[in-house]
Each structure stands twice: as C-alpha cells, then as structure tokens.
Amino acid sequence: MNKPIRVAVTGAAGQIGYSLLFPIAAGEMLGPDQPVILQLLELPAAMDALAGVAMELEDCAFPLLHGIEVSDDPMVAFKGADVLMLVGARPRTAGQDRADLIKANGPIFTGTGEAIDAVAADNAKIVVVGNPCNTNALIASSRAKRIPLANYTAMTRLDQSRAAGQIANKAGATPGDVKNVFVWGNHSDSMVPDVSLATIGGVGKGRAVTDVVGADWLAGDFDKTVRTRGKAIITARGKSSAASAAHAAISHIHDWFLGTGDNDFVSMAVPSDGSYGIPKGIIYSFPVRITAPWKYEIVQGLKVSDATKARMMASAEELLSEREAVQDLL
Ligand code: NAX
C-alpha cells in the first residue's frame, strides 16, 4: 500500500464540499491504490454540519480513507497536507457583482496562504476553487516563501468541461469523444474557450471540431454559453454549481497527479511565466501538459489568431485590475 496522501479541503461542509469528499475517499481523485487522509476545515459556525459530514464519511467505510481530521483552525487542518483544495468562500449570489465578491472573499486567502506556507508539506499542491479563484490563488501565493509558486493553481477545469459538453451535444457525440478543448484566462465572463486544436473522435484520428460544428455556432451560442454557464445555473437552481464544480476539482487534481489520459493537455490556471505575452504576476488559465506526476508545463508554440489573442489580453487585463483591487492584501 502507498503511504496515504493528506488532502486538506476548506469549506468542507458547503455544497461543493459535500459533493467533493466522497469521491476523493472512494479513490476517484488519486487512484484506486492510493489511501488518503482527509483534513477538513470549516468556519466555527459550520463545525456541527462538518461533524455530520465526517460521520457520513465514516459510514461509507471507504477502504482508502485512512483518517478524517476536522478543525476550524487552518494551522491544524493544513498540517502536513500534500494537496490543498481551497473551496471555502462565499458563492456569488444572483445580482452580486464581481467587485463585491472580490472584497468579500479576498481576505480569506491571506490567512489561508500564511497557514499553507507555515505548516503544509514542503511540496504541497494547491487548487483554489473559491471565487474569484484566480485572484484568490494569487493572494494565497503571495504568502509563499517555502512552497514553490508554481504549486498554486486555480480551477478552470469546469469551464473546459462545459465547453466539451456543449460540443458533444451539438455534434451528437459523447463528451469522451471530444478532445483537446481548453480555456484561456480568468474564470469569469472574459475567459476564452479555444477549440482550435479540438477534435471529435480521438486525438490524431478525429475530425477537427471546427469542421464538424460550424464557425457561426462556435463564435456565437457556444462561446456565450460556456462563458455564462455559471450564471445560468444560479438562475435555474437558485444556487451556484456544486456537483459539477466538485467533479472538475477532482479532475484537476487527478490529471495533475495521474496525467491527462488521451487528451494532450488540460486547462489549469497557473502563475503566468510570460508565455503568449500574458503578463507575469497573475494566475491565468493556460493549456498545460502533465509531464510527470505533479509536474506541468505550459504548452508552448500554439498558433493563436489575432482575434483570440485580443480576447486573451482582455482577460489578462481583467486579472490585472482584480490584482489592483486587492493590492492591499498582496
Ligand atoms: P457554500 O456556501 O455551500 O460553502 C462554502 C463553505 O465554505 C461554507 O460551508 C462556509 O462555512 C465555508 N467557509 C467560508 N469561509 C471559510 C473560511 N475562511 N475557511 C473555511 N471555510 C470557509 O459554497 P459552495 O457552493 O460550496 O461554493 C464555494 C466556492 O466555490 C464559492 O466561492 C463559489 O463561488 C466557488 N465556485 C467556483 C467554481 C469554479 O469553477 N472555480 C464553480 C462553482 C462555484 O461557483
């Protein structure tokens, strides 16, 4: 048996947490031979609810679940954590604008970043889910002295999956047939879904998505649906997406550790290294290739049209203005 991997989850009693913890404990995230210890963080007011979640986890008797620890103190919950999934934050409510969300959630990530750097495992891997996830990841990473900056990521996998799902529907294919779709930029309306390398029916042997579904639909309904799906779900459900977000978070960590299967790359928001002219100092979604367990590199050399480049830069500009708005927290 492998040594257990310690997975810390914040906001563990929230709606994403409730959809996230059980598949992790079942082995869906880190593989069927990999034991896990869950280290769950909540606000003091939600500790009763979290105790209930922990009871349910016990009641599943997952063979891979080698321990459950609960705490309202990040210095306890993050101790020795190998993987940190930062979900705990307020979800955006109907009508709330992004600037208000940034003000409400940004301060959570200063303390979180400090605690990670103080007590998590030396090479801990971090994914931020709580919105605005790119800028929250930037805030947490600004506290990193010991943990490498590249280990701070934010989740745009849900956006990629939404894009693949839309294409599969339109083409009459199954989502698994849709390969190499990815997303540039911020997890916001300014994101840029990119299908220029996407295929239906398998990498190398499939047909280009652009030949199958038509340029008008891609530039119109597809693009808008992917970029505004989060809002559509809030409108329909009265709550933000939860099960799909949890699944995306699991896929993000799964692929970072175990690889992307027959996709050549995957979307992850990572600290920009200046690739494609995106300024350093922001956390930006790129197509990344997983080169070894827990190692990614930004895919280089892709041809980007002038129109896509303009949108990529606009999304970068939005992230720069978000950074400006939280300058006092960095
Ligand atoms: P919930 O309100 O159901 O749960 C959030 C939980 O976090 C609550 O139990 C709360 O007590 C806890 N919490 C708040 N502050 C905390 C802190 N400082 N430390 C520890 N726990 C804390 O929200 P949920 O629907 O689970 O959404 C969580 C976050 O994910 C929101 O910010 C939401 O906007 C974001 N999302 C991100 C997505 C993405 O693609 N990146 C998509 C889904 C979702 O919108």
XYZ file of C-alpha atoms and ligand atoms in Angstrom:
375
model
C 0.000 0.000 0.000
C 1.232 3.515 -0.791
C 1.704 5.977 2.034
C -1.527 7.990 2.496
C -1.728 11.368 0.806
C -3.062 14.091 3.079
C -5.786 16.112 1.374
C -6.966 19.298 3.070
C -10.332 20.696 1.957
C -11.645 24.069 3.082
C -15.351 24.877 3.153
C -15.786 21.145 3.633
C -19.378 21.365 4.888
C -20.518 23.521 1.984
C -22.344 22.328 -1.096
C -19.212 21.724 -3.187
C -17.540 20.071 -0.195
C -20.425 17.650 0.147
C -20.013 16.553 -3.473
C -16.231 16.505 -3.293
C -15.251 14.498 -0.240
C -16.944 11.200 -1.034
C -15.352 10.631 -4.465
C -11.951 11.606 -3.003
C -12.388 8.996 -0.285
C -13.539 6.463 -2.888
C -10.276 6.844 -4.825
C -11.608 8.735 -7.823
C -9.126 11.578 -7.447
C -5.796 9.953 -6.602
C -6.387 6.451 -7.901
C -7.661 3.111 -6.639
C -4.419 2.175 -4.848
C -3.824 5.449 -3.079
C -5.006 5.864 0.529
C -5.988 9.342 1.671
C -6.330 11.198 4.936
C -8.918 13.992 4.786
C -8.162 17.154 6.756
C -11.299 19.256 6.736
C -11.555 22.955 7.567
C -14.710 24.920 8.284
C -15.760 28.110 9.976
C -16.687 27.656 13.667
C -20.380 28.125 12.824
C -20.306 25.173 10.429
C -18.447 22.701 12.662
C -21.649 20.852 13.628
C -22.528 20.375 9.988
C -18.963 19.236 9.327
C -19.201 16.679 12.144
C -22.237 15.258 10.327
C -20.316 15.045 7.056
C -17.466 13.264 8.864
C -19.968 10.747 10.300
C -21.288 10.056 6.825
C -17.764 9.557 5.515
C -17.134 7.021 8.293
C -20.408 5.303 7.474
C -19.252 4.669 3.916
C -16.353 2.562 5.276
C -14.169 3.554 2.329
C -11.157 1.220 2.303
C -8.867 4.024 1.074
C -9.908 6.515 3.729
C -7.201 6.210 6.378
C -8.275 9.114 8.553
C -10.564 12.123 8.897
C -9.499 15.198 10.826
C -11.769 18.212 11.294
C -10.830 21.668 12.508
C -11.756 25.339 12.387
C -8.080 26.308 12.524
C -6.107 26.289 9.253
C -2.862 25.737 11.171
C -4.322 22.401 12.295
C -6.218 21.458 9.133
C -3.282 22.184 6.810
C -0.598 20.454 8.874
C 1.461 18.201 6.624
C -1.141 18.481 3.822
C 0.122 17.270 0.450
C -2.885 18.554 -1.508
C -4.972 21.569 -0.530
C -8.327 22.199 -2.165
C -9.437 25.707 -1.223
C -13.175 25.765 -1.668
C -14.213 27.762 1.402
C -15.520 31.145 0.293
C -18.878 32.738 -0.299
C -20.535 31.846 -3.588
C -21.748 34.670 -5.782
C -25.429 35.341 -5.303
C -27.884 36.378 -8.020
C -27.203 40.030 -8.854
C -23.936 40.282 -6.884
C -21.171 41.828 -8.952
C -17.615 40.606 -9.183
C -16.076 43.553 -7.350
C -18.219 42.804 -4.266
C -17.255 39.140 -4.411
C -13.563 40.037 -4.553
C -13.926 42.243 -1.481
C -15.856 39.564 0.420
C -13.601 36.620 -0.350
C -10.111 38.035 -0.928
C -9.250 38.460 2.773
C -9.906 34.741 3.451
C -6.916 33.860 1.307
C -4.290 35.893 3.153
C -4.648 33.777 6.298
C -5.027 30.656 4.207
C -1.791 31.402 2.322
C 0.090 32.069 5.547
C -1.086 28.825 7.117
C -0.214 26.802 3.998
C 3.290 28.211 3.902
C 3.717 27.619 7.634
C 2.519 24.030 8.020
C 1.675 22.214 4.750
C 4.027 19.609 3.249
C 7.122 21.055 1.550
C 5.910 20.416 -1.977
C 2.181 20.832 -1.313
C -0.073 21.294 -4.351
C -2.864 23.830 -4.143
C -6.010 24.330 -6.192
C -8.270 27.273 -5.459
C -11.957 26.786 -6.257
C -13.489 29.590 -4.161
C -14.196 32.605 -6.341
C -12.733 34.770 -7.718
C -10.458 31.759 -7.896
C -7.588 33.160 -9.992
C -7.158 36.214 -7.793
C -7.716 34.276 -4.570
C -4.922 31.929 -5.673
C -2.738 34.963 -6.313
C -3.450 36.267 -2.803
C -2.631 32.898 -1.202
C 0.512 32.516 -3.335
C 1.717 35.959 -2.297
C 2.442 34.413 1.131
C 4.560 31.612 -0.351
C 8.128 31.589 0.872
C 8.649 27.871 1.307
C 6.119 26.285 -1.075
C 7.013 26.808 -4.773
C 4.898 29.448 -6.516
C 4.162 27.071 -9.410
C 2.262 24.830 -6.981
C -0.501 27.452 -6.611
C -3.214 26.872 -9.188
C -6.847 27.816 -9.699
C -9.617 25.819 -11.270
C -10.789 26.445 -14.829
C -11.471 22.769 -15.466
C -15.207 23.293 -15.078
C -15.113 25.788 -17.933
C -13.236 23.301 -20.100
C -15.752 20.563 -19.264
C -18.657 22.870 -20.003
C -17.129 23.555 -23.420
C -16.632 19.830 -24.131
C -20.200 19.087 -23.054
C -21.645 21.731 -25.356
C -19.627 20.471 -28.321
C -20.628 16.860 -27.677
C -24.321 17.843 -27.605
C -24.088 19.862 -30.767
C -22.150 17.200 -32.661
C -24.236 14.286 -31.415
C -21.088 12.787 -29.891
C -20.344 11.717 -26.339
C -18.243 14.045 -24.164
C -15.445 11.483 -24.044
C -15.060 11.792 -27.808
C -14.256 15.488 -27.549
C -10.522 16.034 -27.053
C -8.190 18.958 -26.511
C -10.662 21.725 -25.735
C -9.201 24.291 -23.371
C -9.756 27.721 -21.878
C -7.506 30.776 -21.638
C -7.644 33.451 -18.978
C -9.779 34.279 -15.995
C -12.581 32.120 -14.565
C -15.085 34.833 -15.475
C -17.087 36.036 -18.460
C -13.800 37.155 -20.058
C -12.476 33.594 -20.368
C -11.620 32.431 -23.867
C -12.732 28.897 -24.779
C -10.388 27.634 -27.513
C -11.326 24.807 -29.875
C -8.661 25.450 -32.499
C -6.942 22.126 -31.670
C -10.012 20.237 -30.556
C -11.146 17.050 -32.244
C -14.137 14.763 -32.076
C -13.458 11.050 -32.224
C -9.938 10.811 -30.878
C -6.654 12.675 -30.978
C -4.856 12.101 -34.291
C -7.761 10.267 -35.875
C -10.679 12.509 -35.078
C -12.217 15.316 -37.085
C -11.492 18.917 -36.212
C -14.296 20.363 -34.090
C -14.202 23.438 -36.306
C -15.160 21.234 -39.316
C -17.966 19.426 -37.503
C -19.967 22.081 -35.693
C -19.550 25.225 -37.763
C -17.836 28.518 -37.127
C -21.020 30.544 -36.554
C -22.206 28.380 -33.691
C -18.711 28.301 -32.167
C -18.367 32.085 -32.290
C -21.950 32.658 -31.122
C -24.023 30.373 -28.891
C -21.159 28.090 -27.887
C -18.854 30.852 -26.745
C -21.593 32.679 -24.844
C -22.990 29.546 -23.220
C -19.597 28.460 -21.887
C -18.705 31.910 -20.585
C -22.034 32.491 -18.844
C -22.902 28.954 -17.728
C -22.232 29.706 -14.069
C -24.836 32.477 -14.084
C -27.338 30.310 -15.960
C -27.035 27.669 -13.252
C -27.531 30.216 -10.470
C -30.639 31.488 -12.264
C -32.041 27.986 -12.770
C -31.122 26.417 -9.447
C -31.038 29.426 -7.177
C -27.584 28.224 -6.095
C -24.221 28.108 -7.827
C -22.964 24.930 -9.478
C -21.796 22.376 -6.958
C -21.607 18.757 -8.153
C -20.089 19.799 -11.477
C -17.605 22.058 -9.682
C -16.632 19.236 -7.321
C -16.156 16.880 -10.252
C -13.972 19.446 -12.006
C -11.840 19.918 -8.882
C -11.340 16.169 -8.699
C -10.383 16.064 -12.380
C -7.933 18.969 -11.899
C -6.022 17.148 -9.158
C -6.430 13.723 -10.787
C -4.825 14.852 -14.022
C -2.065 16.822 -12.289
C -1.106 13.636 -10.440
C -2.034 10.857 -12.854
C -1.923 12.539 -16.282
C -4.464 13.607 -18.867
C -5.164 10.230 -20.498
C -5.813 10.669 -24.204
C -6.087 14.431 -24.023
C -2.786 16.093 -24.894
C -3.325 18.884 -22.381
C -5.743 20.301 -19.877
C -6.762 23.775 -18.664
C -5.257 24.934 -15.394
C -4.919 28.475 -14.114
C -1.251 28.748 -13.128
C 1.181 31.573 -12.366
C 1.956 33.192 -15.722
C 5.579 32.896 -16.822
C 5.040 35.375 -19.657
C 4.028 32.716 -22.223
C 1.930 34.076 -25.091
C 2.634 37.610 -23.890
C 0.467 37.164 -20.771
C 1.990 39.334 -18.054
C 3.738 37.698 -15.134
C 2.202 38.279 -11.713
C -1.268 36.886 -12.420
C -2.747 33.397 -12.264
C -4.047 32.681 -15.751
C -5.617 29.648 -17.405
C -3.337 28.054 -19.991
C -3.311 24.684 -21.711
C -0.823 22.678 -19.656
C 0.819 19.341 -20.342
C 1.429 16.979 -17.439
C 4.990 15.735 -17.838
C 5.277 13.604 -14.671
C 3.206 13.158 -11.519
C 2.626 16.656 -10.056
C 4.563 18.366 -12.853
C 3.006 20.539 -15.502
C 4.360 22.775 -18.231
C 2.508 25.418 -20.205
C 2.039 24.175 -23.779
C 4.231 26.321 -25.994
C 4.149 27.276 -29.637
C 0.406 27.209 -30.296
C -0.745 29.372 -33.185
C -3.176 31.931 -31.850
C -5.321 34.050 -34.177
C -5.284 37.833 -33.772
C -8.908 37.757 -32.600
C -8.181 35.148 -29.916
C -5.039 36.990 -28.861
C -7.036 40.187 -28.344
C -9.504 38.352 -26.112
C -6.688 36.624 -24.192
C -5.146 40.010 -23.470
C -8.524 41.423 -22.371
C -8.871 38.576 -19.869
C -5.328 39.280 -18.641
C -6.273 42.953 -18.256
C -9.241 41.942 -16.115
C -6.938 39.908 -13.888
C -4.553 42.856 -13.617
C -7.438 45.038 -12.479
C -8.538 42.389 -9.961
C -4.950 42.374 -8.682
C -5.103 46.142 -8.370
C -8.336 45.833 -6.346
C -6.657 43.518 -3.802
C -3.258 45.232 -3.779
C -3.532 45.773 -0.009
C -3.816 42.011 0.501
C -0.743 41.041 -1.519
P -21.165 27.085 0.178
O -21.597 28.382 0.755
O -22.173 25.991 0.074
O -19.956 26.514 1.013
C -18.853 27.287 1.315
C -18.364 26.796 2.645
O -17.166 27.489 2.920
C -19.346 27.094 3.790
O -19.624 25.885 4.486
C -18.587 28.101 4.658
O -18.839 27.890 6.042
C -17.148 27.765 4.294
N -16.217 28.881 4.511
C -16.387 30.184 4.262
N -15.296 30.870 4.619
C -14.403 29.968 5.067
C -13.094 30.053 5.596
N -12.496 31.242 5.738
N -12.468 28.914 5.963
C -13.082 27.724 5.841
N -14.330 27.576 5.380
C -14.986 28.692 4.997
O -20.484 27.411 -1.219
P -20.119 26.416 -2.405
O -21.269 26.313 -3.320
O -19.543 25.182 -1.825
O -19.026 27.272 -3.191
C -17.739 27.518 -2.665
C -16.951 28.455 -3.581
O -16.738 27.849 -4.869
C -17.661 29.770 -3.882
O -16.733 30.837 -3.805
C -18.109 29.589 -5.322
O -18.301 30.820 -5.985
C -16.968 28.809 -5.886
N -17.188 28.159 -7.181
C -16.138 28.077 -8.036
C -16.237 27.484 -9.282
C -15.069 27.421 -10.206
O -15.247 26.938 -11.349
N -13.875 27.868 -9.843
C -17.540 26.935 -9.751
C -18.502 26.671 -8.636
C -18.510 27.701 -7.550
O -19.193 28.829 -8.027
